[in-house]
Amino acid sequence: MDNNLKEQILRSSGVNVLKCMRCGKCSGTCPSYDEMEYHPHQFVYMVEKGDIQKLMESESIYKCLTCFACVERCPRNVEPAKVVEAVRLAAIRQQGNNHLTPVQIPGMLDEDLPQQAIVTAFRKYTK
Amino acid sequence: MQEAMINRAKELMADGTVSRVIGWKRGEFAYDITPAVFETAEEIDSDFVCDDFTAANVSKYLIKESRKEGRILAFLKPCDTYSFNQLIKEHRIIRENVYVIGIPGGPKLDAEKLKARGITGILGVRNEKGTLHIDTVYGEETMPMFEAILGKCENCKSTKHVVYDELMGEEGEVIADSGRFDRVAELENMTAQQRFEFWREQLSKCIRCNACRNVCPACSCENCVFDNPDSGISNKAAADSFEENNFHIIRAFHVAGRCTDCGECSRVCPQNIPLHLLNRKFIKDINELYGEYQAGEDTTSRAPLTNYNADEDCEPSIVHERGAE
Amino acid sequence: MQRIGVFVCHCGTNIAATVDVKAVAEALGHEPGVVISQDYQYMCSESGQNLVKDAIKEHNLSGIVICSCSPRMHENTFRKAAAAAGLNPYLVEIANIREQCSWIHRDIATATEKAIILGKAAVAKVHLNTPLTSMESPVVKRALVIGGGIAGIQTALDIAEAGFDVDIVEKEATIGGKMAQIDKTFPTLDCAACILTPKMVEASQNEKIHIYAFSEVEAVKGFVGNFTVKIKRKARYVDEVKCTGCGACIEKCPMKKVPNEFNMGLDNRHAVYIPFAQAVPKIATIDPNYCMMLKNGKCGLCSKVCAAGAIDYKQQDSFIEEKYGAIVVATGFNPIKLDKYDEFSYNTCPDVVTSLELERLMNAAGPNGGTLLRPSDKSHPHTIVFVQCVGSRCSDEKGKPYCSKICCMYTAKHAMLIRDKYPDTEVYVFYIDVRTPGKNFDEFYRRAVEQYNVHYIKGMVGKVTPKSDGKIDVQASDLLSNEQLHIDADMVVLAAAIEPDKTARPLATMLTTQMDTNDFFTEAHPKLRPVESATAGIFLSGACQGPKDIPETVAQGSAAAAKAIGLLCKNSITCNPCVAHSDELMCNGCSSCEKVRPYGAITYSDKEFRMPDRTIAVRRVASVNPAVCQGCGACTVACPSGAMDLSGFSNSQIMAEVDAICK
Amino acid sequence: MQVNDNNFEPVIVAFCCNWCSYAGADLSGTNRLNYPTNVKIIRVPCSCRVNPMFILRAFQRGADGVIICGCHPGDCHYTSGNYYARRRITLLYSMLDFLGIERDRTRLEWVSAAEGAKFAATMESFTEQVKALGPNRRLEDLRCRKQ
């Protein structure tokens, strides 16, 4: 099962996790590091091991800002953010796993929140 | 013009400038004019011809003739001077041994085109204001001049003489819009299948008479690779489609960058294969890919195939990228 | 009738595992002319060679085909074996069934089929091989060393020691190279200047060595044993002979704000300068980009104070041409530019420096006289962060894909020196891996950790941000404790990747030597011929061939010298007999071949020929100087008549191979 | 003869210069990089040694594709050989195309001694390309065809 999942993650992300040389620059550069249970370099390593269920169940997949700093700075062109994105997609594609529902929205609204952010969040966190 | 040429030839012979003259004489018929060497004034008087059928390029003969004792007078049409110059460049003709008189060129006439109209028994031709008056054994016939022009004169590239010791008649100029690559471009725009069929139809007519090779001023090797049993590709008769292709590809390749586009190959082909198109294809490619180059224009420039431009030359993949399909 | 022997090598299992060698030997045994076809475990071994030699004698063979590894490996081995058995060495052909067959294919049936075809092609070719005899070509007893760093100096000293003249061409104003800029050397921590400068002096005083400093190689012609090199002597605007190096001109020069390259631009020099105190040759150089006299004709002070009258504002670049038997390339390396690494703030923060800059900051002859101070405010740094692998091991276009090899060790050295001299300074080293193979290297690194308490942290720095209080925020990951760190640093030192000098690429083109995709020179064999280039007579010394530390560079410098000496010792060398030759009977004398010849080996002369009709004709024909021709074959294709052919790769031989493959 | 595209195994002749491409081919062997067995290599000193006659000869004898590999421009062991080769081969390919012979049967590639991977990948893609074209019929000497 996890092997299929790994295949799916690798295919949908287009990332070759074997290129990683474990330098940790992605995690060294990540602005959401402290928010995350699993960090960018762990995403890459755990996907390589096929340890994906843990990632899918972790809140970490929603903490990634998709700022692509890790992609920009990775010396090996591994693109960890794409792995995170692929794991997140794998999670929300499962029935009932939407991370955001319309009923949550009113509680989140405040003056400074741009409308665009809500639209983007829906795109990102729902099926 | 013929009269003036004969007089001048005799003068130069008399004053010792030259000892021989290469020109043309009549063959079996009025229209088969062939190159000939004259050694006496009498021979010149009786046999020397230069008329509308006098198309042959005599440059190639000068390889041998210029190495003989004494100086030889050669009458060269503009297109012939390019061949002559190219042979000078290749150290084949000894320039000092040739006295070149530039004479006006064509357009020359193609007897085959006359015969195609049913005009036979030709005795002579007069050109009056674009109309040909043909004297035949059956009486006089007429036809428009432009319909009888020899293939190689149809897209004349230049009426300028690039080399001469003296000039008879007026000097012409390079014709930039000769349209000589139009037919090549037409073929290029066909599909590969159409081109293949076109050339199969043409080249399958080849009887390997070697006339094209023997007349070509660029094909002047002491020993042709196709006659050399050690070359690995020698053959006499073309028994297979491959050999027909092979002979003409290799021949075109060997003269690439050296062919002056004199058109003699197509003129002499008994099977009327448009062989000059192969040469023109190379000339067109060279012009487009490596810059304009006219073989025979000068005697010092480097030929495109013995030259290169490290930074600007295209990759062969350009062949795959351009063209139809 | 040819009597051909075929010998199929198993190469242990290298060939035999994927190619049915017995079947190959069997199949080739049926080829026309083949009288013996055998297989053997290791054909290149002594017993394998004996097998070949015995067969040559026993069967009176007229040619042999060895189906084995690449001819680039063992062609010479078997040629020598053939010669020993009395067969002309050029009657040997190799069918490459290892690199180009067994190693790349997995299916035994198809690999065997291919091996047979390759063998047949070699048999077809050997049928047409002719015995060839090598020519001799004289060797010029003088060597050229390009680059005057420690590699070039070592090579030159060794060659001179052996009694041969040697010239060093150095593009900078002084020899010494990168080592002259380094403060201390690992793993012994002795002072670089103390061990380098005596060698520089030794080179300058050696009668056999001539140093062309401030010069560049402009053009190279010729071939092994006989190179002609054009050297550009760049204008110094100072007469080298007259200048005594007294320095009076420098003292008086009013133009004092020129970035000092020797100190990595960390301080300034004058427009007229001597790079450093121990420079060799110790001659002043005027920088035309800054000298006011050269720029707008106003000043001339240096000329007035020069007692020797050495200043010459009108000096021009000059050129000399010299002949050499051997050339050693020692062009060295440079740290890469870090412009593209915005995350490390190298371009924006003066306290973020490269390791080479740190060398100068710590050097007694450096901008701070040996006291380590922050470049920004000249204060003493209390926290220093080292970042390893900046630009090394990068697969993107910003960096280099290889490991720069020296950074782990010099960073340990820097960390140790700082902790030793300034024990109140905390030193952090962020590493991906610590690579310390080498004698006493790992012990050295462990000393940094265990004795000097340097904090080694496994992880990469993600971001370096200068803060308003003058501190530098270093954000990094600590992979072992799985946390993200923020360190308030005073200085950040980046271990920039090293790359070959930019002059190496055009030089490689001039020398017709190969380079790899990173612009390092390619050695003739990665293991067995590490200091020779694939071009005969060109040798490689130091970091131009790959990242190297000083001990390795010196070792390779001496090795290259040994190879060059081996060549210079010979009075003449055997030329490759696989060269072009012209059939005068067919030659038109058209000069097509002359136009494409790269070495000027083709000349023309008028010759008399007896024609079939018994007359004598004089014709211009080409002839090839076999000592000069290198056998490229360009002329053979340019020749329309086929008069030009190439021995060893003749038209008929190549066509026989084509036929055998296509059949 | 019925040609089944799936089973068609083209004969491919590769001319490799001794200094770069042949070494590159060796390197792909040293690195165990697989490429089709269809490719058979002929060693020539330089890409400029490749006479158009050799290419035609290969097609005559039934080769389905011919690829020529040389040093990268600027890296020729003989300084300029590959520049001449580039012009000659360009013109030859152009002429073959002009005669309607499939232009994809021929290719010139620059492969350095360090590019083992490129060599293998090039041979792989060229073999695929020639396979897609099917057997060479337009420039084959029927008398040379295998019975």
GROMACS .gro file of C-alpha atoms in nm, chain C residues 268-508:
model
  241
  720ASN     CA    1   4.445   4.891  -0.101
  721ARG     CA    2   4.769   4.912  -0.291
  722HIS     CA    3   4.927   5.176  -0.514
  723ALA     CA    4   4.891   5.201  -0.888
  724VAL     CA    5   5.252   5.088  -0.910
  725TYR     CA    6   5.298   4.780  -0.699
  726ILE     CA    7   5.486   4.467  -0.605
  727PRO     CA    8   5.224   4.208  -0.505
  728PHE     CA    9   5.396   4.109  -0.182
  729ALA     CA   10   5.728   4.144  -0.008
  730GLN     CA   11   5.875   3.814  -0.122
  731ALA     CA   12   5.751   3.840  -0.482
  732VAL     CA   13   5.961   3.666  -0.748
  733PRO     CA   14   6.066   3.836  -0.965
  734LYS     CA   15   6.070   4.135  -0.737
  735ILE     CA   16   5.986   4.388  -1.001
  736ALA     CA   17   5.736   4.670  -0.984
  737THR     CA   18   5.438   4.672  -1.215
  738ILE     CA   19   5.227   4.971  -1.310
  739ASP     CA   20   4.853   4.909  -1.325
  740PRO     CA   21   4.739   5.094  -1.639
  741ASN     CA   22   4.379   5.103  -1.514
  742TYR     CA   23   4.477   5.330  -1.226
  743CYS     CA   24   4.808   5.498  -1.315
  744MET     CA   25   4.733   5.864  -1.384
  745MET     CA   26   5.034   5.899  -1.610
  746LEU     CA   27   4.913   5.616  -1.831
  747LYS     CA   28   4.550   5.725  -1.814
  748ASN     CA   29   4.584   6.096  -1.880
  749GLY     CA   30   4.955   6.173  -1.894
  750LYS     CA   31   4.963   6.364  -1.564
  751CYS     CA   32   5.198   6.257  -1.284
  752GLY     CA   33   5.521   6.080  -1.371
  753LEU     CA   34   5.637   6.079  -1.008
  754CYS     CA   35   5.756   5.720  -1.012
  755SER     CA   36   5.973   5.789  -1.311
  756LYS     CA   37   6.135   6.079  -1.128
  757VAL     CA   38   6.218   5.882  -0.815
  758CYS     CA   39   6.339   5.569  -0.991
  759ALA     CA   40   6.715   5.576  -0.955
  760ALA     CA   41   6.750   5.287  -1.196
  761GLY     CA   42   6.548   5.463  -1.465
  762ALA     CA   43   6.334   5.154  -1.503
  763ILE     CA   44   5.998   5.321  -1.554
  764ASP     CA   45   5.887   5.307  -1.917
  765TYR     CA   46   5.539   5.444  -1.980
  766LYS     CA   47   5.567   5.360  -2.348
  767GLN     CA   48   5.628   4.990  -2.296
  768GLN     CA   49   5.411   4.766  -2.517
  769ASP     CA   50   5.313   4.403  -2.498
  770SER     CA   51   5.589   4.204  -2.662
  771PHE     CA   52   5.598   3.853  -2.799
  772ILE     CA   53   5.860   3.584  -2.796
  773GLU     CA   54   5.860   3.248  -2.963
  774GLU     CA   55   6.035   2.950  -2.814
  775LYS     CA   56   6.060   2.580  -2.895
  776TYR     CA   57   5.985   2.315  -2.635
  777GLY     CA   58   5.993   1.938  -2.622
  778ALA     CA   59   5.740   1.908  -2.341
  779ILE     CA   60   5.472   2.128  -2.189
  780VAL     CA   61   5.343   2.101  -1.833
  781VAL     CA   62   5.012   2.266  -1.753
  782ALA     CA   63   4.986   2.398  -1.398
  783THR     CA   64   4.716   2.659  -1.427
  784GLY     CA   65   4.566   2.593  -1.086
  785PHE     CA   66   4.234   2.698  -0.942
  786ASN     CA   67   4.028   2.985  -0.806
  787PRO     CA   68   3.744   2.998  -0.557
  788ILE     CA   69   3.415   3.042  -0.740
  789LYS     CA   70   3.231   3.371  -0.738
  790LEU     CA   71   2.950   3.367  -0.483
  791ASP     CA   72   2.732   3.629  -0.653
  792LYS     CA   73   2.450   3.386  -0.706
  793TYR     CA   74   2.423   3.280  -0.341
  794ASP     CA   75   2.206   3.562  -0.210
  795GLU     CA   76   2.108   3.355   0.094
  796PHE     CA   77   2.457   3.393   0.238
  797SER     CA   78   2.460   3.775   0.202
  798TYR     CA   79   2.818   3.761   0.074
  799ASN     CA   80   2.772   4.059  -0.153
  800THR     CA   81   2.590   4.273   0.101
  801CYS     CA   82   2.764   4.205   0.432
  802PRO     CA   83   3.139   4.273   0.466
  803ASP     CA   84   3.164   4.037   0.763
  804VAL     CA   85   3.065   3.742   0.547
  805VAL     CA   86   3.394   3.636   0.390
  806THR     CA   87   3.533   3.347   0.193
  807SER     CA   88   3.794   3.118   0.339
  808LEU     CA   89   4.066   3.265   0.120
  809GLU     CA   90   3.975   3.610   0.246
  810LEU     CA   91   3.999   3.474   0.600
  811GLU     CA   92   4.350   3.352   0.519
  812ARG     CA   93   4.449   3.710   0.438
  813LEU     CA   94   4.267   3.849   0.743
  814MET     CA   95   4.465   3.615   0.965
  815ASN     CA   96   4.795   3.657   0.785
  816ALA     CA   97   5.067   3.867   0.943
  817ALA     CA   98   5.125   4.033   0.605
  818GLY     CA   99   4.752   4.079   0.558
  819PRO     CA  100   4.538   4.390   0.594
  820ASN     CA  101   4.522   4.370   0.975
  821GLY     CA  102   4.877   4.264   1.037
  822GLY     CA  103   4.770   3.925   1.155
  823THR     CA  104   4.504   4.024   1.405
  824LEU     CA  105   4.167   3.877   1.317
  825LEU     CA  106   3.925   4.169   1.303
  826ARG     CA  107   3.585   4.209   1.142
  827PRO     CA  108   3.624   4.387   0.809
  828SER     CA  109   3.324   4.611   0.881
  829ASP     CA  110   3.421   4.775   1.212
  830LYS     CA  111   3.762   4.625   1.289
  831SER     CA  112   3.623   4.477   1.610
  832HIS     CA  113   3.722   4.143   1.752
  833PRO     CA  114   3.473   3.873   1.650
  834HIS     CA  115   3.341   3.656   1.933
  835THR     CA  116   3.126   3.416   1.736
  836ILE     CA  117   3.234   3.283   1.400
  837VAL     CA  118   3.029   3.050   1.183
  838PHE     CA  119   3.189   2.843   0.909
  839VAL     CA  120   2.971   2.713   0.627
  840GLN     CA  121   3.103   2.416   0.434
  841CYS     CA  122   3.023   2.310   0.078
  842VAL     CA  123   2.924   2.655  -0.053
  843GLY     CA  124   2.888   2.581  -0.420
  844SER     CA  125   3.045   2.237  -0.396
  845ARG     CA  126   2.838   1.924  -0.454
  846CYS     CA  127   2.570   2.134  -0.623
  847SER     CA  128   2.382   1.991  -0.913
  848ASP     CA  129   2.235   2.327  -1.012
  849GLU     CA  130   2.401   2.577  -1.238
  850LYS     CA  131   2.501   2.802  -0.947
  851GLY     CA  132   2.769   2.571  -0.815
  852LYS     CA  133   2.990   2.279  -0.903
  853PRO     CA  134   2.882   1.916  -0.894
  854TYR     CA  135   3.207   1.790  -0.742
  855CYS     CA  136   3.351   1.793  -0.391
  856SER     CA  137   3.620   2.061  -0.370
  857LYS     CA  138   3.819   1.830  -0.149
  858ILE     CA  139   4.028   2.084   0.045
  859CYS     CA  140   3.756   2.273   0.234
  860CYS     CA  141   3.700   2.027   0.520
  861MET     CA  142   4.064   2.041   0.610
  862TYR     CA  143   4.125   2.412   0.578
  863THR     CA  144   3.807   2.488   0.771
  864ALA     CA  145   3.927   2.263   1.054
  865LYS     CA  146   4.257   2.449   1.032
  866HIS     CA  147   4.088   2.790   1.048
  867ALA     CA  148   3.866   2.684   1.337
  868MET     CA  149   4.162   2.549   1.527
  869LEU     CA  150   4.382   2.854   1.466
  870ILE     CA  151   4.109   3.089   1.581
  871ARG     CA  152   4.034   2.887   1.894
  872ASP     CA  153   4.404   2.870   1.967
  873LYS     CA  154   4.471   3.240   1.930
  874TYR     CA  155   4.138   3.373   2.056
  875PRO     CA  156   4.003   3.122   2.310
  876ASP     CA  157   3.712   3.355   2.389
  877THR     CA  158   3.575   3.305   2.038
  878GLU     CA  159   3.305   3.047   1.977
  879VAL     CA  160   3.345   2.868   1.647
  880TYR     CA  161   3.067   2.678   1.472
  881VAL     CA  162   3.120   2.465   1.164
  882PHE     CA  163   2.816   2.358   0.964
  883TYR     CA  164   2.893   2.054   0.757
  884ILE     CA  165   2.716   1.803   0.538
  885ASP     CA  166   2.990   1.545   0.569
  886VAL     CA  167   3.339   1.587   0.705
  887ARG     CA  168   3.574   1.434   0.452
  888THR     CA  169   3.924   1.390   0.582
  889PRO     CA  170   4.096   1.106   0.402
  890GLY     CA  171   4.469   1.161   0.406
  891LYS     CA  172   4.763   1.103   0.628
  892ASN     CA  173   4.701   1.259   0.970
  893PHE     CA  174   4.394   1.437   0.834
  894ASP     CA  175   4.121   1.285   1.045
  895GLU     CA  176   4.336   1.317   1.354
  896PHE     CA  177   4.370   1.683   1.267
  897TYR     CA  178   3.996   1.730   1.240
  898ARG     CA  179   3.937   1.541   1.566
  899ARG     CA  180   4.181   1.773   1.737
  900ALA     CA  181   3.966   2.065   1.631
  901VAL     CA  182   3.668   1.902   1.799
  902GLU     CA  183   3.825   1.735   2.099
  903GLN     CA  184   4.112   1.964   2.187
  904TYR     CA  185   3.986   2.298   2.061
  905ASN     CA  186   3.617   2.251   2.124
  906VAL     CA  187   3.500   2.366   1.782
  907HIS     CA  188   3.125   2.311   1.749
  908TYR     CA  189   3.068   2.086   1.449
  909ILE     CA  190   2.701   2.078   1.355
  910LYS     CA  191   2.565   1.837   1.093
  911GLY     CA  192   2.343   2.051   0.876
  912MET     CA  193   2.349   2.329   0.626
  913VAL     CA  194   2.304   2.699   0.677
  914GLY     CA  195   1.984   2.809   0.506
  915LYS     CA  196   2.008   3.182   0.546
  916VAL     CA  197   2.251   3.450   0.661
  917THR     CA  198   2.095   3.786   0.753
  918PRO     CA  199   2.290   4.090   0.868
  919LYS     CA  200   2.113   4.260   1.158
  920SER     CA  201   2.097   4.627   1.248
  921ASP     CA  202   2.310   4.579   1.561
  922GLY     CA  203   2.601   4.461   1.349
  923LYS     CA  204   2.548   4.098   1.436
  924ILE     CA  205   2.469   3.839   1.172
  925ASP     CA  206   2.177   3.602   1.211
  926VAL     CA  207   2.270   3.257   1.087
  927GLN     CA  208   1.970   3.033   1.036
  928ALA     CA  209   2.060   2.668   0.997
  929SER     CA  210   1.937   2.323   1.061
  930ASP     CA  211   2.089   2.085   1.309
  931LEU     CA  212   1.994   1.756   1.158
  932LEU     CA  213   2.105   1.541   1.450
  933SER     CA  214   1.900   1.720   1.712
  934ASN     CA  215   1.634   1.789   1.450
  935GLU     CA  216   1.599   2.157   1.524
  936GLN     CA  217   1.645   2.483   1.346
  937LEU     CA  218   1.914   2.702   1.495
  938HIS     CA  219   1.966   3.075   1.496
  939ILE     CA  220   2.317   3.184   1.581
  940ASP     CA  221   2.411   3.546   1.646
  941ALA     CA  222   2.744   3.554   1.469
  942ASP     CA  223   3.004   3.824   1.429
  943MET     CA  224   3.156   3.673   1.122
  944VAL     CA  225   3.056   3.409   0.870
  945VAL     CA  226   3.317   3.225   0.666
  946LEU     CA  227   3.208   3.052   0.347
  947ALA     CA  228   3.406   2.757   0.214
  948ALA     CA  229   3.359   2.847  -0.151
  949ALA     CA  230   3.397   2.572  -0.408
  950ILE     CA  231   3.709   2.582  -0.620
  951GLU     CA  232   3.712   2.580  -0.997
  952PRO     CA  233   3.984   2.563  -1.264
  953ASP     CA  234   4.135   2.895  -1.365
  954LYS     CA  235   3.945   3.065  -1.646
  955THR     CA  236   4.253   3.071  -1.866
  956ALA     CA  237   4.254   2.691  -1.875
  957ARG     CA  238   3.978   2.649  -2.133
  958PRO     CA  239   4.136   2.858  -2.411
  959LEU     CA  240   4.470   2.700  -2.324
  960ALA     CA  241   4.324   2.352  -2.364
   0.00000   0.00000   0.00000
